[in-house]
PDB file of C-alpha atoms in Angstrom:
ATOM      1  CA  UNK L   5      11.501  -5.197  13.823  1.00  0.00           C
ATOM      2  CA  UNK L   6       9.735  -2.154  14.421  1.00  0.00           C
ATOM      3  CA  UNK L   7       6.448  -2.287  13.059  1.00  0.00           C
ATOM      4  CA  UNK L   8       4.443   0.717  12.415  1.00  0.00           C
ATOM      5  CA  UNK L   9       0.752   1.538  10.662  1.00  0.00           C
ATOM      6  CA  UNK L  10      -0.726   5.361   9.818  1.00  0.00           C
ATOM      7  CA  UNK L  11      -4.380   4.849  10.385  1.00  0.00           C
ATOM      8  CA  UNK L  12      -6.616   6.838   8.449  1.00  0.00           C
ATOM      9  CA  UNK L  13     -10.384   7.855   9.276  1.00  0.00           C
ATOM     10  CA  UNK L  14     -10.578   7.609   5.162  1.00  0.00           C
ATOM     11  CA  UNK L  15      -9.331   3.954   4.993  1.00  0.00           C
ATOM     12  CA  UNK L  16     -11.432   1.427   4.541  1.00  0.00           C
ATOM     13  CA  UNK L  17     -12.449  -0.871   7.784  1.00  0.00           C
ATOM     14  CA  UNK L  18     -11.428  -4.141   6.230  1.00  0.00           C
ATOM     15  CA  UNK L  19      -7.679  -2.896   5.988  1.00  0.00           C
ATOM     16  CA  UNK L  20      -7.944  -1.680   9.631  1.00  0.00           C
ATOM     17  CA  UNK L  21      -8.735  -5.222  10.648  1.00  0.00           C
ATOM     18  CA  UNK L  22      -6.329  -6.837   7.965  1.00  0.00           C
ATOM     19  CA  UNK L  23      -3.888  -4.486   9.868  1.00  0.00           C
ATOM     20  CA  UNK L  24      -4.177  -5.283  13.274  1.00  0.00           C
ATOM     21  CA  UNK L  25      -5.050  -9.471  12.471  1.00  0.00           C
ATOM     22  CA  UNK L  26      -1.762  -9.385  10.152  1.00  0.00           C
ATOM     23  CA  UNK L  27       0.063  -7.902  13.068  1.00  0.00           C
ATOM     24  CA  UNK L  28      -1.728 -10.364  15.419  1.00  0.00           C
ATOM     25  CA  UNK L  29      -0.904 -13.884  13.617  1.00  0.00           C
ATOM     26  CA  UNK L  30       2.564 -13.076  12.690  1.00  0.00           C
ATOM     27  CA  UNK L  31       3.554 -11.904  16.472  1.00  0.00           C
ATOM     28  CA  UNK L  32       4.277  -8.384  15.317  1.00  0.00           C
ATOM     29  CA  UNK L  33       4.263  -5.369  17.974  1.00  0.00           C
ATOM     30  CA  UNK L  34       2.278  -3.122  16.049  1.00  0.00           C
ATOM     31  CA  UNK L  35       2.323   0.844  16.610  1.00  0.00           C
ATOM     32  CA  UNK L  36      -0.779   3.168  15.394  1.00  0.00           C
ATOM     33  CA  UNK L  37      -0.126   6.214  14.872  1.00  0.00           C
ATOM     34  CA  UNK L  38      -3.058   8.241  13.863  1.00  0.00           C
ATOM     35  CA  UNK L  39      -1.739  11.489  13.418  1.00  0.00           C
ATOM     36  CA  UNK L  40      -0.428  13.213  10.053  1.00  0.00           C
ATOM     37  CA  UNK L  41       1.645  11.276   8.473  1.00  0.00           C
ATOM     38  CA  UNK L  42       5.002  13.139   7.512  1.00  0.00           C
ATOM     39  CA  UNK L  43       5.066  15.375  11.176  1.00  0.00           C
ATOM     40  CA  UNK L  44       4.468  11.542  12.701  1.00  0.00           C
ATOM     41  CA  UNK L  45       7.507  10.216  10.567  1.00  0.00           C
ATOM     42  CA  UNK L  46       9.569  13.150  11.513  1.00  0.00           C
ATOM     43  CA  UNK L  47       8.588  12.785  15.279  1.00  0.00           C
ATOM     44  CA  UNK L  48       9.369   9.039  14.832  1.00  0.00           C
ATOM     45  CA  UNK L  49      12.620   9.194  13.452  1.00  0.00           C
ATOM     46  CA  UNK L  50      13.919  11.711  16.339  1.00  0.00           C
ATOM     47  CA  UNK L  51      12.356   9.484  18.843  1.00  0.00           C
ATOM     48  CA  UNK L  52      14.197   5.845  17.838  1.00  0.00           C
ATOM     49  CA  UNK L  53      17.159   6.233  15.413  1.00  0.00           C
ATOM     50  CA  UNK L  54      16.254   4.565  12.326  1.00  0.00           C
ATOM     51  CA  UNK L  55      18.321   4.546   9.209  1.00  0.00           C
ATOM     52  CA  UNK L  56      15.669   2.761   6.451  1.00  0.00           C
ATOM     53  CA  UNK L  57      12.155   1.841   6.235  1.00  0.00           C
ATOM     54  CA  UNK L  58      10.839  -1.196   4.146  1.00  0.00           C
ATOM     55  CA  UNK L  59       8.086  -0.587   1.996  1.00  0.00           C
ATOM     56  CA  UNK L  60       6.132  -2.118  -0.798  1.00  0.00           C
ATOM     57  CA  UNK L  61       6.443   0.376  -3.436  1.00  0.00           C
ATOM     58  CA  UNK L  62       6.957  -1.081  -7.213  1.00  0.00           C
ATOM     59  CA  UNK L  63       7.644   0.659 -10.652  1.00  0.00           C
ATOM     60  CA  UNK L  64       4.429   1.610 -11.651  1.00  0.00           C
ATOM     61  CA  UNK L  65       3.390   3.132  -8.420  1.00  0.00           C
ATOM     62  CA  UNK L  66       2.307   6.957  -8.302  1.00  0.00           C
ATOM     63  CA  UNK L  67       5.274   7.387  -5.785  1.00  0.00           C
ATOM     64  CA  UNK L  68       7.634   4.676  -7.609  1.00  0.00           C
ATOM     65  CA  UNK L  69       9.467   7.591  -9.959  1.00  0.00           C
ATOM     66  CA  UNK L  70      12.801   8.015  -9.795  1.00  0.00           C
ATOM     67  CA  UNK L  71      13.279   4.956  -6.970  1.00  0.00           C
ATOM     68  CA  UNK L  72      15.085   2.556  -6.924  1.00  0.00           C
ATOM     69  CA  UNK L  73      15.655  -0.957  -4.753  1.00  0.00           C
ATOM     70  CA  UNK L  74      17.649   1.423  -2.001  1.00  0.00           C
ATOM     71  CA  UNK L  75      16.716   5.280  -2.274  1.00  0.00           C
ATOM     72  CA  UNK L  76      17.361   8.177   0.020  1.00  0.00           C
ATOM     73  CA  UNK L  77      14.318  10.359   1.453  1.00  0.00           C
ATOM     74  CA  UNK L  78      13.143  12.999  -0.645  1.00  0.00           C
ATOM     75  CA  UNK L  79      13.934  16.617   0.374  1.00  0.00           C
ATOM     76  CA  UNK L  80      12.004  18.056   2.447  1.00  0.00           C
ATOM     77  CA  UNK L  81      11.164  14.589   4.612  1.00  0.00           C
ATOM     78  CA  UNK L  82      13.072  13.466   7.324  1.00  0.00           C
ATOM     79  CA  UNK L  83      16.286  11.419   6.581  1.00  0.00           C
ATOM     80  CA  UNK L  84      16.051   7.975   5.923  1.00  0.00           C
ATOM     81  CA  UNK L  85      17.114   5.062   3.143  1.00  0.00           C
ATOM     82  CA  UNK L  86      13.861   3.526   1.156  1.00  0.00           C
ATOM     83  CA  UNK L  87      13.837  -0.319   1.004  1.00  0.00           C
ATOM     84  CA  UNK L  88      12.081  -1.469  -1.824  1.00  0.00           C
ATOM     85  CA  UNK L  89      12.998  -4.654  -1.992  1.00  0.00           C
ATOM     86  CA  UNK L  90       9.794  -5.447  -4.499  1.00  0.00           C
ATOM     87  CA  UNK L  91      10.097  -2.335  -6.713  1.00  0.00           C
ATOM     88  CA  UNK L  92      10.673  -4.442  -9.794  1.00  0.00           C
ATOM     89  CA  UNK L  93       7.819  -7.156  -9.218  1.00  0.00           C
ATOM     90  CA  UNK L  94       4.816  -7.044 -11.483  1.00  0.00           C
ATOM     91  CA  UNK L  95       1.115  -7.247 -10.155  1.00  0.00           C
ATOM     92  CA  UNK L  96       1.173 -11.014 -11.437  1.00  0.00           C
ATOM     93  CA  UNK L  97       4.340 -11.623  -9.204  1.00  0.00           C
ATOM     94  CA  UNK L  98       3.049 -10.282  -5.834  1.00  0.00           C
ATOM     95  CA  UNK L  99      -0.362 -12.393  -6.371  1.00  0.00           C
ATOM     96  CA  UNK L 100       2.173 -15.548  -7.242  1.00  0.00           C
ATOM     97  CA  UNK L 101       3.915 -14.829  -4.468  1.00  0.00           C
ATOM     98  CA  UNK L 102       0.962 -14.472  -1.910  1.00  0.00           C
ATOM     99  CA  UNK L 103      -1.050 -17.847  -3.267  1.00  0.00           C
ATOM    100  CA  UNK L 104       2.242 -19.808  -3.661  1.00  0.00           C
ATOM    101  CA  UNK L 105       3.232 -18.894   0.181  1.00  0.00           C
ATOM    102  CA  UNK L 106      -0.245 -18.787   1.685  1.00  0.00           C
ATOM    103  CA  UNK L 107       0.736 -15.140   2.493  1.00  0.00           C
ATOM    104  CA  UNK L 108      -2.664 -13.576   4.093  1.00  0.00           C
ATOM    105  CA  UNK L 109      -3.760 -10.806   2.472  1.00  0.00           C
ATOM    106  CA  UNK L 110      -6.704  -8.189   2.915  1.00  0.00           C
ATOM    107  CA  UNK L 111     -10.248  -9.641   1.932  1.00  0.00           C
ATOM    108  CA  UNK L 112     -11.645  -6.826   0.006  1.00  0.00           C
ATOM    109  CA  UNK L 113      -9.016  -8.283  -3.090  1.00  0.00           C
ATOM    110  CA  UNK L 114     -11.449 -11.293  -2.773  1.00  0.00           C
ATOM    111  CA  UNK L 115     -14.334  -8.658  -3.854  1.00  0.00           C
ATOM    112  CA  UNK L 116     -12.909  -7.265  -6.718  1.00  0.00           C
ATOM    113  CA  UNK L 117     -10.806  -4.855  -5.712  1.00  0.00           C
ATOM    114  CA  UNK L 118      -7.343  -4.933  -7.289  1.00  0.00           C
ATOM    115  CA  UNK L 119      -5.990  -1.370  -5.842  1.00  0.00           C
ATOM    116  CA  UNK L 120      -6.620   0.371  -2.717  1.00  0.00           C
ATOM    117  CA  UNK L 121      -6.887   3.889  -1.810  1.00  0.00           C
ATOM    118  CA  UNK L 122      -9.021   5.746   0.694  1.00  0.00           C
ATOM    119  CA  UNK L 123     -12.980   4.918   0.813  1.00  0.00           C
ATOM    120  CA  UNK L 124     -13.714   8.329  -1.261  1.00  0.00           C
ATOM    121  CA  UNK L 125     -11.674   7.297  -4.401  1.00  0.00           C
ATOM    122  CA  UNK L 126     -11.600   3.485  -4.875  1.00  0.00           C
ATOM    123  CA  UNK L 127     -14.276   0.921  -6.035  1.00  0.00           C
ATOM    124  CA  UNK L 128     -13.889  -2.761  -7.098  1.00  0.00           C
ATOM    125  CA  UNK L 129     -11.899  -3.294 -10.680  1.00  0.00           C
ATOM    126  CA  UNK L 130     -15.096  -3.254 -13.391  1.00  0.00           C
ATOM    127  CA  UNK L 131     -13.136  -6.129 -15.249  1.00  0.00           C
ATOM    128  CA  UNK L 132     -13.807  -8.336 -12.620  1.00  0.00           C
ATOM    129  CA  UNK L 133     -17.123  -8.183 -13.148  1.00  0.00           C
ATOM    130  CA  UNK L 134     -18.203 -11.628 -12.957  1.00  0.00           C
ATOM    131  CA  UNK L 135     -21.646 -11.323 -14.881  1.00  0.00           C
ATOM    132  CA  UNK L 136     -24.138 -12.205 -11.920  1.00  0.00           C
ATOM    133  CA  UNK L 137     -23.791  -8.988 -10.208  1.00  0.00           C
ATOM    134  CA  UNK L 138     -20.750  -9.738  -7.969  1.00  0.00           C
ATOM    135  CA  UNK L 139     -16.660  -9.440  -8.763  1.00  0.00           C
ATOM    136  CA  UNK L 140     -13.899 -11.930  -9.492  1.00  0.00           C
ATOM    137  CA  UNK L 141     -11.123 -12.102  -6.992  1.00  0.00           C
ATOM    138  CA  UNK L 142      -8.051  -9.466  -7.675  1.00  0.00           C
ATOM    139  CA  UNK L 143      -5.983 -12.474  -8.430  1.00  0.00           C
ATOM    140  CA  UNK L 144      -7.654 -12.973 -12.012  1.00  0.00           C
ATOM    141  CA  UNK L 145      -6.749  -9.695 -13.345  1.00  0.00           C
ATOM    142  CA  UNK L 146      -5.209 -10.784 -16.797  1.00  0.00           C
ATOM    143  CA  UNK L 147      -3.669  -7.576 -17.466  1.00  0.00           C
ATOM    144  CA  UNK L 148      -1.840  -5.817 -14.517  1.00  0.00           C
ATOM    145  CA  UNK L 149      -1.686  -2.774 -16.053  1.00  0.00           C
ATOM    146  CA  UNK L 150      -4.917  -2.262 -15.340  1.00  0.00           C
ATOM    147  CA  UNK L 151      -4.559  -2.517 -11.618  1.00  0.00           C
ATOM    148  CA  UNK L 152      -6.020   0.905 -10.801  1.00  0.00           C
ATOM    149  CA  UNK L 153      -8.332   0.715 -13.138  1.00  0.00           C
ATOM    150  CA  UNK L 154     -10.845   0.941  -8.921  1.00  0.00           C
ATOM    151  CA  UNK L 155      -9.256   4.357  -8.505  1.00  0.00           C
ATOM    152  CA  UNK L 156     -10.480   7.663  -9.398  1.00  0.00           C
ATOM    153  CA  UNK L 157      -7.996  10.027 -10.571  1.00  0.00           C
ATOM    154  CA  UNK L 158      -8.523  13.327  -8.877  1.00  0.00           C
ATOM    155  CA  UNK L 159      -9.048  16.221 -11.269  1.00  0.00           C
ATOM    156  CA  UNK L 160      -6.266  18.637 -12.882  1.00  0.00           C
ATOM    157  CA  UNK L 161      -3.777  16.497 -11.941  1.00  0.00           C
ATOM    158  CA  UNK L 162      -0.920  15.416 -14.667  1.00  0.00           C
ATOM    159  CA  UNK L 163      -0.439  11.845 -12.140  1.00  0.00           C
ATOM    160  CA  UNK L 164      -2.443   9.102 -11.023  1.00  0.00           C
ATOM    161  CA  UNK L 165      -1.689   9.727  -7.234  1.00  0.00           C
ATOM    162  CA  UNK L 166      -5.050   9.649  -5.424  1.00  0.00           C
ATOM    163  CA  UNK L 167      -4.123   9.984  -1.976  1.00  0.00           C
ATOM    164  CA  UNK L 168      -3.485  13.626  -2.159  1.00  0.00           C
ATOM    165  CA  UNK L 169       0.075  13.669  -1.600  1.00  0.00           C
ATOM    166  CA  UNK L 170       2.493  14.240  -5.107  1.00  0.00           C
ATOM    167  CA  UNK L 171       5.316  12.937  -2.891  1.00  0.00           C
ATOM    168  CA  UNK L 172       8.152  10.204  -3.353  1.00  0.00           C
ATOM    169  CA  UNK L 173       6.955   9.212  -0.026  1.00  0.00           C
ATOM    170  CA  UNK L 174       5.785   5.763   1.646  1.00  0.00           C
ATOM    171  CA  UNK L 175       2.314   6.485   2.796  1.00  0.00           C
ATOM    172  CA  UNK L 176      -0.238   4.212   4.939  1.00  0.00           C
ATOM    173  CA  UNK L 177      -1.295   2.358   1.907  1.00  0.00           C
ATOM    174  CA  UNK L 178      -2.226  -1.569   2.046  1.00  0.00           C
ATOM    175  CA  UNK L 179      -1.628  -2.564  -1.115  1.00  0.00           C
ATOM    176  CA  UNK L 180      -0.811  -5.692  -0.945  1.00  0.00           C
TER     177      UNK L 180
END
């Protein structure tokens, strides 16, 4: 399986290590590609036919609209089928999943964060506040609707994307 990360100068360090560890303990040949990310995909694509991409996009996600568990490209991206094989999962599934399977998962959810973005629009969940100064681990949320409650929402704009992109597209996002 072709295995492929956008790295970002704006993404937080700890997901750069998750990243490359993940890739490391699960024998995964890792590409990074640190270029923009839709003229990468395109250049991708030509290079190595490839007819879907898995991702981890689920209802409630800025780029969720309109998708469903197998969804075409949007125009104006390259060609490909969307996999989203957890689109209907709430927040309080994936954490179920990920402590029930020992999945490994990025540290900074241990420090309050319960969604990421870029270093210049997320900080750790204020309801995890755990009263001595510190944060509650993202797995304690009791409401997952309040997920991005870390993530500024960038002015004038009618979504909560904050990765400057209003697209239906996967993006280098760890999320989970």
């Amino acid at each position: 399986m072709r295995t492929i990360y956008f790295e970002n100068p704006n993404t937080f360090p700890e997901i750069d290590r998750f990243m490359y560890e993940t890739a490391s303990t699960y024998g995964l040949p890792l590409e990074t590609i640190r270029a923009d990310y839709k003229s990468s995909l395109e250049a991708l694509l030509k290079e190595k036919l490839t007819k879907a991409i898995f991702l981890g996009t689920r209802n409630g996600d800025p780029n969720a609209v309109g998708q469903q568990e197998f969804s075409p490209s949007s125009p104006c991206w390259p060609s490909f089928m969307r996999v989203n094989p957890i689109l209907g999962w709430s927040y309080s599934d994936v954490w179920s999943f990920l402590l029930t399977f020992k999945v490994l998962y990025c540290i900074l959810y241990d420090q309050g964060y319960t969604s990421i973005g870029s270093i210049h629009n997320t900080v750790p969940n204020k309801l995890l506040r755990d009263g001595s100064g510190g944060y509650r681990p993202a797995y304690t949320l009791s409401d997952g609707n309040l997920e991005r409650a870390g993530r500024a929402k960038k002015a004038g704009r009618k979504d909560s994307s904050v990765n400057g992109s209003n697209s239906n597209e996967p993006r280098q996002r760890s999320k989970l």
